[in-house]
Short mmCIF file of C-alpha atoms and ligand atoms in Angstrom, two decimals:
data_model
loop_
_atom_site.label_atom_id
_atom_site.label_comp_id
_atom_site.label_asym_id
_atom_site.label_seq_id
_atom_site.Cartn_x
_atom_site.Cartn_y
_atom_site.Cartn_z
CA MET A 1 -6.92 -10.28 8.75
CA LEU A 2 -9.91 -10.85 6.46
CA LYS A 3 -9.41 -13.96 4.32
CA ILE A 4 -10.72 -13.48 0.79
CA GLY A 5 -11.46 -16.19 -1.78
CA ILE A 6 -12.10 -15.25 -5.39
CA ILE A 7 -14.25 -17.36 -7.70
CA GLY A 8 -13.81 -16.21 -11.29
CA CYS A 9 -10.27 -15.20 -12.25
CA GLY A 10 -10.99 -13.09 -15.32
CA PHE A 11 -10.69 -9.32 -15.61
CA ILE A 12 -12.46 -8.28 -12.40
CA GLY A 13 -11.08 -11.15 -10.28
CA GLY A 14 -7.60 -10.38 -11.59
CA GLN A 15 -7.84 -6.68 -10.77
CA ILE A 16 -8.99 -7.45 -7.21
CA CYS A 17 -6.04 -9.86 -6.78
CA ARG A 18 -3.62 -7.17 -7.92
CA ALA A 19 -5.14 -4.64 -5.52
CA ILE A 20 -4.61 -7.06 -2.61
CA ASP A 21 -1.16 -8.00 -3.88
CA SER A 22 -0.07 -4.35 -3.99
CA GLY A 23 -1.37 -3.70 -0.45
CA GLU A 24 -4.11 -1.34 -1.64
CA ILE A 25 -6.65 -3.69 -0.05
CA ASP A 26 -5.52 -4.72 3.42
CA ALA A 27 -6.70 -8.33 3.36
CA GLU A 28 -5.34 -11.82 2.83
CA LEU A 29 -5.83 -13.29 -0.66
CA TYR A 30 -6.33 -16.84 0.58
CA ALA A 31 -7.68 -18.82 -2.36
CA LEU A 32 -8.62 -18.67 -6.03
CA CYS A 33 -11.01 -20.75 -8.08
CA ASP A 34 -11.98 -20.74 -11.74
CA SER A 35 -13.64 -23.27 -14.02
CA SER A 36 -10.35 -22.99 -15.91
CA GLU A 37 -7.81 -24.14 -13.32
CA SER A 38 -4.92 -23.02 -15.54
CA LYS A 39 -6.31 -19.48 -15.62
CA ALA A 40 -6.41 -19.33 -11.83
CA LEU A 41 -2.90 -20.77 -11.53
CA GLU A 42 -1.57 -18.32 -14.10
CA LEU A 43 -3.07 -15.44 -12.13
CA ALA A 44 -1.66 -16.80 -8.85
CA THR A 45 1.86 -17.08 -10.23
CA SER A 46 1.72 -13.58 -11.72
CA LEU A 47 1.33 -12.02 -8.24
CA LYS A 48 4.34 -10.52 -6.51
CA THR A 49 3.60 -11.02 -2.80
CA CYS A 50 0.40 -13.06 -2.35
CA ARG A 51 0.47 -16.84 -2.64
CA PRO A 52 -3.19 -17.87 -2.87
CA ALA A 53 -3.99 -21.58 -3.08
CA TYR A 54 -6.06 -23.03 -5.90
CA MET A 55 -9.18 -24.61 -4.42
CA LYS A 56 -12.42 -26.15 -5.62
CA ILE A 57 -15.50 -24.08 -4.80
CA GLU A 58 -16.56 -26.15 -1.76
CA GLU A 59 -13.09 -26.06 -0.17
CA LEU A 60 -12.68 -22.34 -0.85
CA ILE A 61 -16.01 -21.57 0.82
CA ARG A 62 -14.98 -23.58 3.90
CA SER A 63 -11.68 -21.69 4.15
CA VAL A 64 -12.42 -17.98 3.80
CA ASP A 65 -14.36 -15.14 5.48
CA LEU A 66 -15.47 -13.44 2.30
CA VAL A 67 -16.20 -14.94 -1.11
CA VAL A 68 -15.96 -12.76 -4.22
CA GLU A 69 -18.12 -14.03 -7.08
CA SER A 70 -16.67 -12.62 -10.29
CA ALA A 71 -17.61 -15.50 -12.59
CA SER A 72 -21.07 -15.58 -14.21
CA GLN A 73 -24.79 -15.44 -13.43
CA ASN A 74 -24.97 -19.24 -13.54
CA ALA A 75 -22.16 -19.45 -11.01
CA VAL A 76 -24.13 -17.29 -8.57
CA ARG A 77 -26.85 -19.97 -8.25
CA PHE A 78 -24.28 -22.55 -7.23
CA ILE A 79 -21.82 -20.51 -5.18
CA VAL A 80 -23.84 -17.98 -3.20
CA PRO A 81 -26.27 -20.33 -1.36
CA GLN A 82 -23.38 -22.56 -0.23
CA ALA A 83 -21.27 -19.59 0.84
CA LEU A 84 -24.07 -18.04 2.90
CA GLN A 85 -24.92 -21.39 4.52
CA ALA A 86 -21.27 -21.69 5.52
CA GLY A 87 -21.43 -18.25 7.17
CA CYS A 88 -19.34 -16.38 4.58
CA ASN A 89 -20.00 -12.83 3.50
CA VAL A 90 -20.29 -12.61 -0.29
CA MET A 91 -19.56 -9.90 -2.83
CA VAL A 92 -21.51 -10.46 -6.06
CA LEU A 93 -20.56 -9.09 -9.47
CA SER A 94 -22.90 -11.13 -11.67
CA VAL A 95 -25.84 -9.32 -10.12
CA GLY A 96 -28.22 -10.15 -12.99
CA ALA A 97 -28.84 -13.55 -11.36
CA PHE A 98 -30.87 -11.71 -8.71
CA ALA A 99 -33.59 -10.95 -11.27
CA ASP A 100 -34.89 -14.43 -10.45
CA LYS A 101 -37.37 -13.65 -7.64
CA GLU A 102 -37.22 -17.09 -6.08
CA LEU A 103 -33.42 -17.12 -6.00
CA ARG A 104 -33.30 -13.53 -4.72
CA GLU A 105 -35.68 -14.23 -1.86
CA THR A 106 -33.84 -17.44 -0.96
CA LEU A 107 -30.45 -15.71 -0.90
CA PHE A 108 -31.65 -12.65 1.02
CA GLY A 109 -33.30 -15.06 3.49
CA LEU A 110 -30.09 -17.10 3.88
CA ALA A 111 -28.03 -13.93 4.46
CA LYS A 112 -30.40 -12.93 7.25
CA GLN A 113 -30.59 -16.40 8.75
CA HIS A 114 -26.81 -16.83 8.82
CA ASN A 115 -26.09 -13.20 9.76
CA CYS A 116 -24.00 -12.70 6.61
CA LYS A 117 -23.56 -9.67 4.37
CA LEU A 118 -24.22 -9.62 0.63
CA TYR A 119 -22.30 -6.82 -1.10
CA PHE A 120 -23.30 -5.48 -4.52
CA PRO A 121 -20.75 -2.98 -5.81
CA SER A 122 -22.05 -0.09 -7.94
CA GLY A 123 -20.20 -1.73 -10.82
CA ALA A 124 -19.92 0.10 -14.09
CA VAL A 125 -22.46 2.84 -13.30
CA VAL A 126 -22.51 6.02 -11.26
CA GLY A 127 -25.58 7.05 -9.27
CA ILE A 128 -26.37 4.08 -7.01
CA ASP A 129 -25.73 6.40 -4.05
CA GLY A 130 -28.41 8.79 -5.36
CA ILE A 131 -30.90 5.96 -5.93
CA ASN A 132 -30.32 4.68 -2.39
CA SER A 133 -31.01 8.15 -0.99
CA ALA A 134 -33.99 8.87 -3.25
CA ARG A 135 -35.68 5.61 -2.27
CA ALA A 136 -36.16 6.86 1.28
CA ALA A 137 -38.83 9.30 0.01
CA GLY A 138 -40.12 7.36 -3.03
CA ILE A 139 -39.02 6.91 -6.65
CA SER A 140 -41.46 7.10 -9.55
CA SER A 141 -39.24 6.07 -12.48
CA VAL A 142 -35.76 4.72 -13.28
CA THR A 143 -34.36 4.26 -16.78
CA LEU A 144 -30.98 2.93 -17.87
CA THR A 145 -29.66 3.48 -21.38
CA THR A 146 -26.56 1.43 -22.20
CA ARG A 147 -24.52 2.10 -25.34
CA LYS A 148 -21.67 -0.22 -26.24
CA PRO A 149 -19.48 -0.76 -29.28
CA PRO A 150 -20.76 -3.83 -31.20
CA SER A 151 -17.70 -5.85 -30.06
CA GLY A 152 -18.90 -5.49 -26.46
CA LEU A 153 -22.27 -7.06 -27.25
CA MET A 154 -21.10 -10.03 -29.32
CA GLY A 155 -22.44 -13.40 -28.19
CA ALA A 156 -25.27 -12.00 -26.03
CA PRO A 157 -28.24 -14.44 -26.07
CA TYR A 158 -30.56 -11.71 -27.43
CA VAL A 159 -28.18 -10.95 -30.29
CA VAL A 160 -27.77 -14.63 -31.16
CA GLU A 161 -31.49 -15.48 -30.91
CA HIS A 162 -32.49 -12.51 -33.09
CA GLY A 163 -29.73 -13.14 -35.64
CA ILE A 164 -28.44 -9.57 -35.24
CA GLU A 165 -25.34 -9.06 -37.39
CA LEU A 166 -23.50 -6.63 -35.16
CA GLU A 167 -20.45 -6.49 -37.40
CA LYS A 168 -22.60 -5.05 -40.22
CA LEU A 169 -24.04 -2.13 -38.23
CA GLU A 170 -23.04 1.24 -39.64
CA GLU A 171 -24.89 3.50 -37.23
CA GLU A 172 -26.27 3.64 -33.70
CA THR A 173 -29.01 0.97 -33.43
CA VAL A 174 -31.43 0.29 -30.58
CA LEU A 175 -31.22 -3.48 -30.02
CA PHE A 176 -33.49 -3.85 -27.01
CA GLU A 177 -36.05 -1.99 -24.93
CA GLY A 178 -37.74 -3.63 -21.95
CA THR A 179 -37.68 -4.23 -18.22
CA ALA A 180 -34.50 -4.81 -16.24
CA SER A 181 -35.76 -8.32 -15.61
CA GLU A 182 -35.82 -9.06 -19.36
CA ALA A 183 -32.59 -7.13 -20.01
CA VAL A 184 -30.36 -9.15 -17.68
CA LYS A 185 -31.50 -12.41 -19.30
CA ALA A 186 -31.09 -11.00 -22.82
CA PHE A 187 -27.63 -9.51 -22.10
CA PRO A 188 -26.26 -11.41 -19.07
CA ALA A 189 -22.70 -10.14 -19.49
CA ASN A 190 -23.63 -6.56 -20.45
CA VAL A 191 -26.23 -5.11 -18.11
CA ASN A 192 -25.65 -6.53 -14.65
CA VAL A 193 -25.75 -2.84 -13.80
CA ALA A 194 -29.50 -2.93 -14.54
CA ALA A 195 -29.86 -5.47 -11.74
CA THR A 196 -27.91 -3.38 -9.25
CA ILE A 197 -30.02 -0.35 -10.16
CA SER A 198 -33.20 -2.44 -9.71
CA LEU A 199 -32.14 -3.73 -6.31
CA ALA A 200 -31.27 -0.21 -5.14
CA GLY A 201 -34.41 1.39 -6.57
CA ILE A 202 -37.83 0.22 -7.70
CA GLY A 203 -37.26 -3.40 -8.67
CA PHE A 204 -36.74 -5.42 -11.82
CA GLU A 205 -40.19 -4.93 -13.38
CA ARG A 206 -40.42 -1.14 -13.03
CA THR A 207 -36.82 -0.34 -14.05
CA LYS A 208 -36.69 0.33 -17.80
CA VAL A 209 -33.63 -0.53 -19.92
CA LYS A 210 -32.52 0.35 -23.45
CA VAL A 211 -29.48 -1.34 -25.04
CA ILE A 212 -27.88 0.37 -28.03
CA ALA A 213 -25.02 -0.82 -30.26
CA ASP A 214 -22.99 2.06 -31.66
CA PRO A 215 -20.09 1.35 -34.06
CA SER A 216 -18.77 4.90 -33.60
CA LEU A 217 -18.10 4.29 -29.91
CA SER A 218 -14.92 3.08 -28.23
CA ARG A 219 -16.38 3.36 -24.70
CA ASN A 220 -19.22 1.70 -22.77
CA VAL A 221 -21.69 4.48 -21.96
CA HIS A 222 -24.34 4.10 -19.23
CA GLU A 223 -26.94 6.80 -18.58
CA ILE A 224 -29.38 6.66 -15.67
CA THR A 225 -32.39 8.93 -15.17
CA VAL A 226 -34.25 8.81 -11.87
CA GLU A 227 -37.37 10.75 -10.86
CA GLY A 228 -39.08 10.78 -7.51
CA GLU A 229 -40.16 12.82 -4.51
CA PHE A 230 -36.64 14.29 -4.25
CA GLY A 231 -36.72 15.69 -7.83
CA LYS A 232 -34.76 14.25 -10.75
CA PHE A 233 -31.19 13.26 -11.51
CA CYS A 234 -29.34 12.02 -14.58
CA THR A 235 -25.93 10.38 -14.60
CA ARG A 236 -23.71 9.45 -17.53
CA VAL A 237 -20.47 7.52 -17.47
CA GLU A 238 -18.19 6.87 -20.46
CA ASN A 239 -16.25 3.79 -19.44
CA LEU A 240 -13.06 2.49 -20.95
CA PRO A 241 -13.63 -1.22 -21.65
CA SER A 242 -11.20 -3.65 -20.10
CA PRO A 243 -8.44 -4.62 -22.54
CA ASP A 244 -9.06 -8.33 -21.75
CA ASN A 245 -12.86 -8.38 -21.92
CA PRO A 246 -14.55 -5.65 -24.02
CA LYS A 247 -17.93 -6.40 -22.42
CA THR A 248 -16.65 -5.26 -19.02
CA SER A 249 -15.74 -1.70 -18.12
CA TYR A 250 -12.63 -0.88 -16.10
CA LEU A 251 -14.81 1.04 -13.60
CA ALA A 252 -16.61 -2.21 -12.66
CA ALA A 253 -13.36 -3.69 -11.34
CA LEU A 254 -12.45 -0.43 -9.58
CA SER A 255 -15.89 -0.44 -7.96
CA ALA A 256 -15.32 -3.95 -6.59
CA ILE A 257 -11.94 -2.86 -5.20
CA SER A 258 -13.55 0.22 -3.64
CA THR A 259 -16.30 -1.90 -2.02
CA LEU A 260 -13.69 -4.16 -0.42
CA LYS A 261 -11.75 -1.14 0.86
CA LYS A 262 -14.95 0.41 2.25
CA LEU A 263 -15.96 -2.67 4.19
CA LEU A 264 -12.50 -2.80 5.79
CA ASN A 265 -12.38 0.91 6.61
CA PRO A 266 -13.69 2.35 9.90
CA VAL A 267 -14.39 5.65 8.11
CA GLN A 268 -17.33 5.46 5.70
CA ILE A 269 -17.76 8.20 3.09
CA GLY A 270 -20.77 8.42 0.79
CA THR A 271 -24.14 6.70 0.95
N1 NAI B 301 -21.92 -5.60 -11.65
C1 NAI B 301 -21.39 -4.98 -12.70
O1 NAI B 301 -21.50 -3.76 -12.88
C2 NAI B 301 -20.62 -5.76 -13.68
C3 NAI B 301 -20.63 -7.12 -13.65
N2 NAI B 301 -19.93 -7.84 -14.54
C4 NAI B 301 -20.01 -9.30 -14.42
O2 NAI B 301 -18.98 -9.73 -13.52
C5 NAI B 301 -18.55 -11.05 -13.85
C6 NAI B 301 -17.04 -11.06 -14.05
O3 NAI B 301 -16.70 -10.17 -15.09
P1 NAI B 301 -15.29 -10.27 -15.84
O4 NAI B 301 -14.21 -10.45 -14.85
O5 NAI B 301 -15.22 -9.16 -16.79
O6 NAI B 301 -15.49 -11.63 -16.65
P2 NAI B 301 -14.37 -12.55 -17.35
O7 NAI B 301 -15.08 -13.25 -18.45
O8 NAI B 301 -13.17 -11.75 -17.65
O9 NAI B 301 -14.00 -13.58 -16.19
C7 NAI B 301 -14.91 -14.51 -15.67
C8 NAI B 301 -14.10 -15.69 -15.16
O10 NAI B 301 -14.99 -16.54 -14.43
C9 NAI B 301 -14.76 -17.89 -14.82
N3 NAI B 301 -16.00 -18.62 -14.61
C10 NAI B 301 -17.14 -18.54 -15.31
N4 NAI B 301 -18.08 -19.35 -14.80
C11 NAI B 301 -17.51 -19.96 -13.73
C12 NAI B 301 -17.97 -20.89 -12.76
N5 NAI B 301 -19.21 -21.40 -12.83
N6 NAI B 301 -17.12 -21.31 -11.79
C13 NAI B 301 -15.86 -20.82 -11.73
N7 NAI B 301 -15.37 -19.91 -12.62
C14 NAI B 301 -16.18 -19.50 -13.60
C15 NAI B 301 -14.30 -17.83 -16.26
O11 NAI B 301 -13.52 -18.96 -16.62
C16 NAI B 301 -13.48 -16.54 -16.28
O12 NAI B 301 -12.12 -16.77 -15.98
C17 NAI B 301 -19.34 -11.42 -15.13
O13 NAI B 301 -20.49 -12.15 -14.81
C18 NAI B 301 -19.73 -10.06 -15.70
O14 NAI B 301 -20.87 -10.12 -16.53
C19 NAI B 301 -19.14 -7.24 -15.48
C20 NAI B 301 -19.11 -5.88 -15.56
C21 NAI B 301 -19.88 -5.03 -14.72
O1 OAA B 302 -19.03 -3.18 -17.55
C1 OAA B 302 -20.03 -2.66 -18.03
O2 OAA B 302 -20.01 -1.64 -18.76
C2 OAA B 302 -21.38 -3.19 -17.68
C3 OAA B 302 -21.49 -4.63 -17.75
O3 OAA B 302 -20.82 -5.31 -18.48
C4 OAA B 302 -22.51 -5.25 -16.89
O4 OAA B 302 -23.18 -4.52 -16.14
O5 OAA B 302 -22.65 -6.46 -16.95
#
């Protein structure tokens, strides 16, 4: 049975643990790790059937077949190279870290060298399947427009550096327009989806991103427009935010669960 280790025991890590615990994902939840040990232990004791051990990152990587990174972009730099060098497959949630070209090329090279898989779930957006298909013939443009309630954007480096008083906004306000490369640095916990879209499509410099704060919203809304040789498509998802972390949409955790189920399933549906 596939042994899974989870690094980052917040909302997404917790939802994956519960899906393994309930038997929805047919794998062994072998180990947990979090920079807050008490958070990982609390999660472990809340489970009904699984008894994962708490391990430091290095020990966890040595002990499992697949590492789930559900921590932060900074954690990716530390965890993913070690995991690939140890021969582990890795599922990455903090995809924005891959905007760094040097890191991206190093990690893709290590995956190839060690014959490991890197999995990037679709996360909080819909349409990655369409981008994957469209790329086969050529894509001319990709834009992502993300709208979140101000509470979901609090603390983002861009907001802090520009002194934006989110709590005072009374109407929909465009905070940022730029490339996906700039967006994931400006909003590292808000638009990892821009990185996944970039990897699937035309890269971090050609993918355009708009981030909007809207006090009338209670959902995280992501719209993608793609044009290319195939024609054009637009997707829109209105995500319920997680109750624990308003930055993260529930669909992002479901997407991670679905990716794990897909890699374990002999029947593959969808692109
Ligand atoms: N790909 C996508 O579509 C999406 C990606 N995300 C990203 O996924 C990641 C997880 O999201 P959530 O579960 O909502 O976050 P969360 O904030 O609820 O949980 C993150 C956990 O990771 C731990 N952590 C942070 N840095 C760590 C490190 N260096 N080593 C070990 N543990 C560390 C924290 O203590 C926390 O318990 C975040 O980076 C988030 O931005 C979130 C939503 C969508
Ligand atoms: O969960 C979401 O709506 C998107 C998100 O935070 C991210 O991509 O980092």
